[in-house]
Short mmCIF file of C-alpha atoms in Angstrom, two decimals:
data_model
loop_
_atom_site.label_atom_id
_atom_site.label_comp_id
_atom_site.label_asym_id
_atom_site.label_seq_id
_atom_site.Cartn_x
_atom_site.Cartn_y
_atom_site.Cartn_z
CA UNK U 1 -202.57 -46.88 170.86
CA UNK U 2 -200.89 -44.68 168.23
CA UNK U 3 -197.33 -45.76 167.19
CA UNK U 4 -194.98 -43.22 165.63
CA UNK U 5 -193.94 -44.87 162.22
CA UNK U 6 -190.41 -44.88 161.68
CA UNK U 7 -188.01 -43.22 159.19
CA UNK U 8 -184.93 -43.79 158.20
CA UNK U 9 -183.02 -39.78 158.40
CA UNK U 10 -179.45 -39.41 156.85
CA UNK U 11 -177.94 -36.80 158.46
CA UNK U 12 -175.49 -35.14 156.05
CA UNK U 13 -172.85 -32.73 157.94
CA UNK U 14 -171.41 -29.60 155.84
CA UNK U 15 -168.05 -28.43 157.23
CA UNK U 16 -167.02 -25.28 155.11
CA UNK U 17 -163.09 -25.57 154.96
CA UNK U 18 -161.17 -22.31 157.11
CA UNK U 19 -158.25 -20.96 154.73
CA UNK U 20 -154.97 -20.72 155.79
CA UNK U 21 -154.53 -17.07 156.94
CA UNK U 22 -150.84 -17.64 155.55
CA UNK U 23 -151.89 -19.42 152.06
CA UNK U 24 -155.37 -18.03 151.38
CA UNK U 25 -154.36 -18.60 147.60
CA UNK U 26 -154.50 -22.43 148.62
CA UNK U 27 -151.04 -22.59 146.65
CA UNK U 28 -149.11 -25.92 146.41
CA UNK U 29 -145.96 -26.35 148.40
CA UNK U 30 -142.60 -23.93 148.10
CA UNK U 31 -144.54 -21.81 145.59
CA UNK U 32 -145.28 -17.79 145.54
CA UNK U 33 -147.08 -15.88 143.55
CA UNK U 34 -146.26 -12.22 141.47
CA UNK U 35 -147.32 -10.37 139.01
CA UNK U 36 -144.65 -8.59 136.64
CA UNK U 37 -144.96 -5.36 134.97
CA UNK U 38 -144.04 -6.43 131.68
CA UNK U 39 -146.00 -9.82 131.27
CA UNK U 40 -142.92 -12.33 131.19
CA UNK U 41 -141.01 -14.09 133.76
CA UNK U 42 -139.16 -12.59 136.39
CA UNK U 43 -136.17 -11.43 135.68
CA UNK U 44 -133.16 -13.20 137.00
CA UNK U 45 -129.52 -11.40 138.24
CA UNK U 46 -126.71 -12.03 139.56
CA UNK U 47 -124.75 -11.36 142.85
CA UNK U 48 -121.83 -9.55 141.96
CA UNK U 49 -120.05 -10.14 145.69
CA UNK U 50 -121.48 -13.76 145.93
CA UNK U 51 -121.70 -15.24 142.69
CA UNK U 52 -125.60 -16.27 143.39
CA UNK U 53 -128.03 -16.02 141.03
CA UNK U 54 -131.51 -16.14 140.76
CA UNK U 55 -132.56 -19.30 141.90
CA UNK U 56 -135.85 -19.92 141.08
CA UNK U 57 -137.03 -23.55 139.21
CA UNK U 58 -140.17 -22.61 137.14
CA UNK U 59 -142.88 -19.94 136.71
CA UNK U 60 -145.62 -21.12 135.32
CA UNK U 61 -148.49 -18.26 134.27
CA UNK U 62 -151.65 -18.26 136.02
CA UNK U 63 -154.26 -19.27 133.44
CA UNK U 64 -156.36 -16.46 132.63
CA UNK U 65 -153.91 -13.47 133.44
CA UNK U 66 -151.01 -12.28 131.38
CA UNK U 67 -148.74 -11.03 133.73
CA UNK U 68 -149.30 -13.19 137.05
CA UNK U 69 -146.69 -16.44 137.77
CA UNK U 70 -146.53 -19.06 139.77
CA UNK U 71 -142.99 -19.45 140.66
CA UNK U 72 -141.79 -22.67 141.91
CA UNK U 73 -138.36 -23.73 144.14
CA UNK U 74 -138.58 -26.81 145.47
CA UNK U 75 -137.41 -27.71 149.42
CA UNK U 76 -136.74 -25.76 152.13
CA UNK U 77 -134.07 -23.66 150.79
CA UNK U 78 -135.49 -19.88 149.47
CA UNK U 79 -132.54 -18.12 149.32
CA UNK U 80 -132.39 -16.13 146.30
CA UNK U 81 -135.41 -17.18 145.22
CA UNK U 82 -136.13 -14.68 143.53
CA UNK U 83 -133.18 -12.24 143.87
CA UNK U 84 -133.56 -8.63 142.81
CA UNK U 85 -136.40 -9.63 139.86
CA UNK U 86 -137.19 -6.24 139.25
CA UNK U 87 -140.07 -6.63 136.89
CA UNK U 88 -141.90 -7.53 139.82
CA UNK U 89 -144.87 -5.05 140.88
CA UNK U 90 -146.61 -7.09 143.17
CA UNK U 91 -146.05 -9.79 145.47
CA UNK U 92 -149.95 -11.70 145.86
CA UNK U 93 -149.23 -14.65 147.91
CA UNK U 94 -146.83 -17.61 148.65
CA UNK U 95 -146.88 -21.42 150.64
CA UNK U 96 -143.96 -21.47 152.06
CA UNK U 97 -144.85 -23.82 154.82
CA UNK U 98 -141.63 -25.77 155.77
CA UNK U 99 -138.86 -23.16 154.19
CA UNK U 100 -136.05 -22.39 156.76
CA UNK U 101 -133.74 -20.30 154.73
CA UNK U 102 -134.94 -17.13 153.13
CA UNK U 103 -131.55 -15.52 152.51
CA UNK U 104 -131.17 -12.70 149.98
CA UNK U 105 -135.19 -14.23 148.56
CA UNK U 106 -136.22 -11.07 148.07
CA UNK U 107 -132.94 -8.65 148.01
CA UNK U 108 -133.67 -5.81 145.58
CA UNK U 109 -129.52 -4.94 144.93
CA UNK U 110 -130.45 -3.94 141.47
CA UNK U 111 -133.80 -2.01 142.17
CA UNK U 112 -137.26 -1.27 140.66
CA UNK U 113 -137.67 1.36 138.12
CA UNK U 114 -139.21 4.31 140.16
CA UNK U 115 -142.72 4.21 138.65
CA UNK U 116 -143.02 0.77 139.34
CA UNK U 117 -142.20 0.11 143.06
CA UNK U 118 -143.46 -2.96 145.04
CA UNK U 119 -145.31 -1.12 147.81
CA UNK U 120 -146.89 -4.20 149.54
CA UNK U 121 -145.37 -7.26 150.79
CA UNK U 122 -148.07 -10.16 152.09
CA UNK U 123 -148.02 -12.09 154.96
CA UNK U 124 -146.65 -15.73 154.40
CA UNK U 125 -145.47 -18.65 156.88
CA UNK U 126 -142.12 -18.16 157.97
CA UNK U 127 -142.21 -20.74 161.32
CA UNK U 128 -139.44 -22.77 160.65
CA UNK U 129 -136.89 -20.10 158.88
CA UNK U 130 -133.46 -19.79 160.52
CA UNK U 131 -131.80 -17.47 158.26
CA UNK U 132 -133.31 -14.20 157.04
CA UNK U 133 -129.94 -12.46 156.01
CA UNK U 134 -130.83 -9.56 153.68
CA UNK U 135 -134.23 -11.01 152.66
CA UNK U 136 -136.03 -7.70 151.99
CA UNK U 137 -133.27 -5.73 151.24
CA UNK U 138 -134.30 -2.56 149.52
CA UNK U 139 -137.78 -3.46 149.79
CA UNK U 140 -139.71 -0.13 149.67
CA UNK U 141 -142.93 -0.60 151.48
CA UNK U 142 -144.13 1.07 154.51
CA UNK U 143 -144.54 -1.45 156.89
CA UNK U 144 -143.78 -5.01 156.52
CA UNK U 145 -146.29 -8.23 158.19
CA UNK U 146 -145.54 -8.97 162.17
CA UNK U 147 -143.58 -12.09 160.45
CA UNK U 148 -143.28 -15.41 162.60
CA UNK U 149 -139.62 -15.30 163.06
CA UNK U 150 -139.19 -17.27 166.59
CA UNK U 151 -136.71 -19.52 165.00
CA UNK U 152 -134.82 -17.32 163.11
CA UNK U 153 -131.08 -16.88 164.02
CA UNK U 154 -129.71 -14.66 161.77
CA UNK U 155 -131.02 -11.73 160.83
CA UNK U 156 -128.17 -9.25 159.27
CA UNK U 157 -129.96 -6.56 157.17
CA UNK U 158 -132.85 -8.20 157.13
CA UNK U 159 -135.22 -4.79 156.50
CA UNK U 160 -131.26 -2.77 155.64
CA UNK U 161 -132.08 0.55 153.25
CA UNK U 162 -135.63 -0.14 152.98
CA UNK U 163 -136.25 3.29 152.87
CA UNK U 164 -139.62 3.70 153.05
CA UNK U 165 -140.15 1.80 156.26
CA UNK U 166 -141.87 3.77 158.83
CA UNK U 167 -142.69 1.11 161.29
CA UNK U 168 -140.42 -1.60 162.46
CA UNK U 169 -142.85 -4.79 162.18
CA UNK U 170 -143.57 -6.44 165.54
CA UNK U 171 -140.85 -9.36 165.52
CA UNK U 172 -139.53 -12.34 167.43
CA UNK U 173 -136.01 -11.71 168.07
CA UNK U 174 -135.27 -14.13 170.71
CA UNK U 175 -133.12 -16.63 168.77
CA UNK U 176 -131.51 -14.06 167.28
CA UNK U 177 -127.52 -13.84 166.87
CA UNK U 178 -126.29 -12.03 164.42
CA UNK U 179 -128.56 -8.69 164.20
CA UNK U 180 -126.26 -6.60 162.22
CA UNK U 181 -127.53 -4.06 160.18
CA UNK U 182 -130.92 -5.35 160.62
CA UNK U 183 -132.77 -1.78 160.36
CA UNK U 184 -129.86 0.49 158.83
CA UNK U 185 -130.56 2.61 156.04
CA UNK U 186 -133.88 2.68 157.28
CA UNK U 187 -134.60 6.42 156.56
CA UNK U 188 -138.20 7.06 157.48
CA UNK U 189 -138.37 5.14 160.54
CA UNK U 190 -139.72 7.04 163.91
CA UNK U 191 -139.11 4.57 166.15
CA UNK U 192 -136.28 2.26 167.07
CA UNK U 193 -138.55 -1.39 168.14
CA UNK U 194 -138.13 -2.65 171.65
CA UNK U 195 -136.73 -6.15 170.01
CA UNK U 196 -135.54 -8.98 172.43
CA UNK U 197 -131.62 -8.94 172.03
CA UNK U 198 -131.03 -11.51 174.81
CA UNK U 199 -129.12 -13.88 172.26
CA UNK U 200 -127.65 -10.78 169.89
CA UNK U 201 -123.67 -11.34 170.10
CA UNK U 202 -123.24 -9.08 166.64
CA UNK U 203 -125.15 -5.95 165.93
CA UNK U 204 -122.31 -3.74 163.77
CA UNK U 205 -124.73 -0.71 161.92
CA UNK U 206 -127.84 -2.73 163.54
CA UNK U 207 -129.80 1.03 163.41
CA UNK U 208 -126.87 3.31 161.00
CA UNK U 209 -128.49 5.95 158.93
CA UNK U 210 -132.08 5.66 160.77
CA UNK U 211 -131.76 9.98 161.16
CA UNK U 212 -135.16 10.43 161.34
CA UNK U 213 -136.24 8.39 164.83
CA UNK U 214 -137.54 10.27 167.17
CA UNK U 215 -137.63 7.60 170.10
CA UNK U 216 -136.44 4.14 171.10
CA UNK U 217 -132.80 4.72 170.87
CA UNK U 218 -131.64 5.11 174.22
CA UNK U 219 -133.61 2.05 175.52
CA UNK U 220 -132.34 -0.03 172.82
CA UNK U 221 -128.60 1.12 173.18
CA UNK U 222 -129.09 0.40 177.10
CA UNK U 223 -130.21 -3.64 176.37
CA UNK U 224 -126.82 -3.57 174.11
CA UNK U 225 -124.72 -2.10 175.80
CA UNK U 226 -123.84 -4.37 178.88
CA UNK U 227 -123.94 -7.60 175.66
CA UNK U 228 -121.48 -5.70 172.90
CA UNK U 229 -119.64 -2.49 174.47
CA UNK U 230 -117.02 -2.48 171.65
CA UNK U 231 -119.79 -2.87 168.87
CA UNK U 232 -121.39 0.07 170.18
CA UNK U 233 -118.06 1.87 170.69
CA UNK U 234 -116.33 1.13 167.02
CA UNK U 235 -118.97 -0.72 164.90
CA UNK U 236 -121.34 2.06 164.49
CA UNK U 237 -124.83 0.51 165.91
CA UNK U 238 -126.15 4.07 166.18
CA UNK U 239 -124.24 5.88 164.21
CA UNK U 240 -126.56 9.19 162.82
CA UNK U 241 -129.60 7.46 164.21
CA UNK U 242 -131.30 10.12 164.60
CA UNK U 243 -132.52 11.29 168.30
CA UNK U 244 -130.92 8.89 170.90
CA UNK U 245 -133.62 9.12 174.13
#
């Protein structure tokens, strides 16, 4: 009789970590990265209506590179993170797991020299934000991420005078209150977006300014019309928007 001699076999399992789709930088918490055009810091501003400033904590230069940062705010509170840093040319990456108020983070009041335009904004967790009040303001990409926004509340001028915004991003409006001026200003856009308004109870210049849509209007202005009949009337939600059918 022939007996099979035994073997001790370790069985070692290799499990090849997934990255985040919304971190693939693997960065640590409340941090996003940039890279400037002139190799220092961004540059910080001041709100001349507001008083708010700038608020970042630290940025800390990638080692290696000469002009890429990590920039640091601790907590959940963005807003004005980095606030119209116009020595910014590109925007690489962020974790923002947990942040729920990106007001004014990214508001570009003061502009980019022309040569040097931010043309491409990434894709970063925005599940638990509530308030995205003028967060890309002046922004001037094309098209923006489909950002997670089902929490989000308030969204006045959220994408307002980003001028070079052809397509609306595919959005999450459903929480939404205040969507005033959300789109206006919004030059190159073709299409007014079929956004949920079932919550909207202010949308004063939601879509001013967009002259060049071609289609979208009329079905949006029908959803707001029954909701806000005076904003429609005397707030200017459509005023020279373009083609209303």
């Amino acid at each position: 009789t022939f007996v099979m001699p035994k073997h001790d076999v370790t069985v070692t399992a290799v499990f090849e970590a997934i990255p985040d789709p919304y971190n693939p930088l693997n960065l640590p918490p409340y941090t996003i990265r940039v890279r400037t055009r002139d190799g220092n810091p961004p540059n910080r501003s001041t709100d001349e209506y507001s008083g708010n400033t700038t608020s970042y904590e630290t940025a800390t230069r990638v080692p290696g590179t000469t002009n890429v940062f990590d920039i640091y705010k601790a907590g959940p509170d963005w807003s004005y993170i980095l606030y119209s840093s116009n020595n910014i040319i590109e925007f690489l990456g962020a974790n923002s797991r947990g942040v729920t108020n990106m007001s004014h983070a990214f508001s570009n009041d003061y502009g980019w020299p022309t040569d040097q335009l931010v043309t491409y904004m990434p894709i970063f967790d925005t599940s638990a934000v509530t308030d995205m009040n003028s967060t890309f303001y002046h922004i001037l990409v094309s098209s923006f991420p489909n950002y997670d926004t089902h929490n989000v509340t308030n969204m006045y001028g959220t994408f307002y005078m980003c001028t070079q915004l052809v397509h609306a991003p595919n959005i999450d409006t459903s929480k939404v209150t205040n969507m005033s001026r959300i789109l206006s200003g919004c030059t190159q856009m073709k299409e007014v977006p079929n956004y949920n308004v079932s919550s909207v109870t202010q949308a004063n210049w939601a879509f001013e300014d967009c002259n060049r849509v071609e289609s979208g209007a009329l079905a949006m202005y029908n959803k707001l019309k029954n909701r806000l009949p005076d904003e429609l009337t005397h707030l200017h939600t459509f005023r020279y928007c373009g083609n209303l059918t």
